[in-house]
Coordinates of C-alpha atoms in Angstrom, one line a residue:
X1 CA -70.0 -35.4 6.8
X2 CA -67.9 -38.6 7.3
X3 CA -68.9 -41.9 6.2
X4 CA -66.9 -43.7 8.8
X5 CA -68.9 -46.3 11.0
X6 CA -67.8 -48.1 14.3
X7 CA -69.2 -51.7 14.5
X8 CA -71.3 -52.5 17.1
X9 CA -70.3 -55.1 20.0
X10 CA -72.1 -58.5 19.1
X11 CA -74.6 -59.7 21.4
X12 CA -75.6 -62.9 22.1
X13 CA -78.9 -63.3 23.5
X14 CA -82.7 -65.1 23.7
X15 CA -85.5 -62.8 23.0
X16 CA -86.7 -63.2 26.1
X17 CA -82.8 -62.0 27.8
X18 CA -83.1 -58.9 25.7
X19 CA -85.8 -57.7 28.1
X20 CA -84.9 -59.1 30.6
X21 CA -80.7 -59.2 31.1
X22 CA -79.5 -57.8 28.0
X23 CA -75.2 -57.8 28.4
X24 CA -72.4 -56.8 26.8
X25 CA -68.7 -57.4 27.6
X26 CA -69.4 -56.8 31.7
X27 CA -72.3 -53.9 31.1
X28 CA -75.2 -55.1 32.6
X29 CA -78.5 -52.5 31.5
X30 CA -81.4 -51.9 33.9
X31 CA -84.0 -53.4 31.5
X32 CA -88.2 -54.3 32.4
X33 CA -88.4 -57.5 32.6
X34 CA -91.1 -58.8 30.3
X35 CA -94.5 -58.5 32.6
X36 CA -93.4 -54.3 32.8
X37 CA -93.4 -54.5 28.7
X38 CA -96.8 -52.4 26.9
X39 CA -98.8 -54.6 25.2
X40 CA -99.9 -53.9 21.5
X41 CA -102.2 -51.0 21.3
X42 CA -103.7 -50.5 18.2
X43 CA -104.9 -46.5 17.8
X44 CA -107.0 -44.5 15.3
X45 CA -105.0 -43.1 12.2
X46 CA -106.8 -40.1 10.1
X47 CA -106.1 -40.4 6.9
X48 CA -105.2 -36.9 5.9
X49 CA -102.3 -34.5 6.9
X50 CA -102.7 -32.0 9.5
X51 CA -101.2 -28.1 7.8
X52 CA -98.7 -27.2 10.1
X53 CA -99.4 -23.3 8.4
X54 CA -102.7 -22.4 7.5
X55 CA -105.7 -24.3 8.7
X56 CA -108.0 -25.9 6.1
X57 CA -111.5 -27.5 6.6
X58 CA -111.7 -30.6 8.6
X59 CA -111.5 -33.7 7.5
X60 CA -111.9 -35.8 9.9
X61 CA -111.8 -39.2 7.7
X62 CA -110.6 -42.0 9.9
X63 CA -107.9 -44.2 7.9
X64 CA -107.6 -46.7 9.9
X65 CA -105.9 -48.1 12.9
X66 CA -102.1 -48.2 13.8
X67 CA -99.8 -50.0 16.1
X68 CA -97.1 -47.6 17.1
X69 CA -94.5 -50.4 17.9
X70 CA -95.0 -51.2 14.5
X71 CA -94.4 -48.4 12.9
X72 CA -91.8 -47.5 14.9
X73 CA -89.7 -50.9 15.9
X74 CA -88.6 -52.1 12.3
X75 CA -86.3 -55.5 14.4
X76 CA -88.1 -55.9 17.5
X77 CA -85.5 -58.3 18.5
X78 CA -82.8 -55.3 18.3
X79 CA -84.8 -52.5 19.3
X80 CA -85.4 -51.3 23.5
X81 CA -86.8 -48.0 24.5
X82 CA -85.2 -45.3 27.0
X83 CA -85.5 -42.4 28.8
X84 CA -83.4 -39.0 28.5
X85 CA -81.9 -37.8 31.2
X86 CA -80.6 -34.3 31.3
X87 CA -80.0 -31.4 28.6
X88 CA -77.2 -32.1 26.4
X89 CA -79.2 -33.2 23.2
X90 CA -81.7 -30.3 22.9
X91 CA -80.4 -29.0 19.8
X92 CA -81.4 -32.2 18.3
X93 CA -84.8 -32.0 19.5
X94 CA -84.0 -34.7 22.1
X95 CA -85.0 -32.7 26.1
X96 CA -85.1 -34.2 29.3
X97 CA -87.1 -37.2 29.8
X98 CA -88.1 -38.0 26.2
X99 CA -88.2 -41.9 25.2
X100 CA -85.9 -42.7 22.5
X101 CA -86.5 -45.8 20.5
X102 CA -83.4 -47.5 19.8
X103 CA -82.3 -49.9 17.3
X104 CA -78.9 -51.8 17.6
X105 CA -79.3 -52.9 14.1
X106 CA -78.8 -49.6 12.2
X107 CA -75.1 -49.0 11.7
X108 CA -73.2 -46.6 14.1
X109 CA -72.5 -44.2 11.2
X110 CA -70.5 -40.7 12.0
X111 CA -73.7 -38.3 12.5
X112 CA -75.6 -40.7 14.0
X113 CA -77.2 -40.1 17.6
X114 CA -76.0 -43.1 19.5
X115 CA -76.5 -44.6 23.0
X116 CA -72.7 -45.0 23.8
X117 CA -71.7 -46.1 27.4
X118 CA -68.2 -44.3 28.3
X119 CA -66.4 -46.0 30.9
X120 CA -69.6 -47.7 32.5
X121 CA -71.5 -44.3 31.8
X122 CA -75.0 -44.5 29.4
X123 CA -75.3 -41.1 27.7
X124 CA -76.8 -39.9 24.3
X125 CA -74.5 -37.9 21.7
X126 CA -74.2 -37.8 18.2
X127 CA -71.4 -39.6 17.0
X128 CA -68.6 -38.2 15.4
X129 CA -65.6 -40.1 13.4
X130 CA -62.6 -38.6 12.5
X131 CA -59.6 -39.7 10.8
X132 CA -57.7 -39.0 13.9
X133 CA -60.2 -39.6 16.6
X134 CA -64.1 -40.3 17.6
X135 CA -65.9 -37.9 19.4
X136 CA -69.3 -37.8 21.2
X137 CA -70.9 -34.7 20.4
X138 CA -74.0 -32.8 22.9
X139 CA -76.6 -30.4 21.2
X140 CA -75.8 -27.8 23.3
X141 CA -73.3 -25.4 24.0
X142 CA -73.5 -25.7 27.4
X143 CA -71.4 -29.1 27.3
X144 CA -68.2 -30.7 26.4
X145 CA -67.7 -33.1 23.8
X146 CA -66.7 -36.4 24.7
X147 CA -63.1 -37.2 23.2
X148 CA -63.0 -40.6 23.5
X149 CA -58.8 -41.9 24.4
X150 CA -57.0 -44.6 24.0
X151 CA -57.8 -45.5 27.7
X152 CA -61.4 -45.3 27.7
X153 CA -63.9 -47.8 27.3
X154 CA -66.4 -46.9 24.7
X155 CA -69.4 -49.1 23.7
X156 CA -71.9 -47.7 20.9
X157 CA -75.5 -49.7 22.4
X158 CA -77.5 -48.8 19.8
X159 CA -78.7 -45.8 17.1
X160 CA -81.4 -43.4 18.1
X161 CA -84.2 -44.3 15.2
X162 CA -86.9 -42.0 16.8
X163 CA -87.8 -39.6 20.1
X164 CA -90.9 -39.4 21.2
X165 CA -91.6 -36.2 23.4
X166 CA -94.4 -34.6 25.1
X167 CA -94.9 -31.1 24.5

């Protein structure tokens, strides 16, 4: 795998404008404004595994209680949520309309699954960095990769840290 990274664009913005109008260069992103935002939910947390192969007797010992945005958001201030769109992703375990959790802090590393806009387009891929060229890569065999050109317009938003899907 290469070790090549792109940098991502710097932002400049308020905590309350990366809800709310989060920009970069012209891009302008469809975000909730702040009222639309989930408040903190705390939820039980069992303390033991669940065996994904053979069952063993309950134990039903509750833990505790856990905030999912915190155990999921590591920099709140860098981190937004979206929806999937379409098919491309699915050998990544990422299908149509999962919510990603995105952090633009994490580094833009070749194998990384990336929000990239493409000439004013959002779309997930996994990132690839070649000596020669960058491409963005779909999960499935039914698509094209995106070979990105001297005369495109690429922006890398943000890594993919974690999907959350419903079976």
């Amino acid at each position: 795998m290469n070790s090549a990274s792109l940098l991502l664009p710097q932002l400049q913005y308020s905590y309350q404008s990366a809800y709310a109008d989060l920009r970069s260069d012209s891009l302008h992103l469809p975000f909730l404004p702040l009222q639309q935002m989930p408040l903190a939910m705390a939820v039980p947390l069992f303390g033991s595994k669940i065996p994904a192969g053979f069952p063993s007797p309950a134990d039903d010992h509750l833990e505790a209680s856990i905030d999912l945005n915190q155990q999921y958001v590591r920099n709140p201030s860098a981190t937004f949520f979206v929806r999937v769109q379409g098919h491309s992703m699915i050998g990544a375990g990422i299908n149509n309309n999962d919510m990603l959790v995105v952090d633009r802090s994490l580094e833009a590393k070749s194998g990384a699954i990336v929000i990239a806009v493409v000439n004013g387009e959002l779309t997930v891929k996994r990132l690839l960095i070649e000596p020669d060229r960058v491409l963005l890569m779909p999960e499935n065999p039914d698509y094209q990769p995106i070979v990105i050109k001297d005369f495109m317009d690429l922006h890398i938003w943000g890594v993919v840290a974690h999907v959350i899907h419903t079976l």
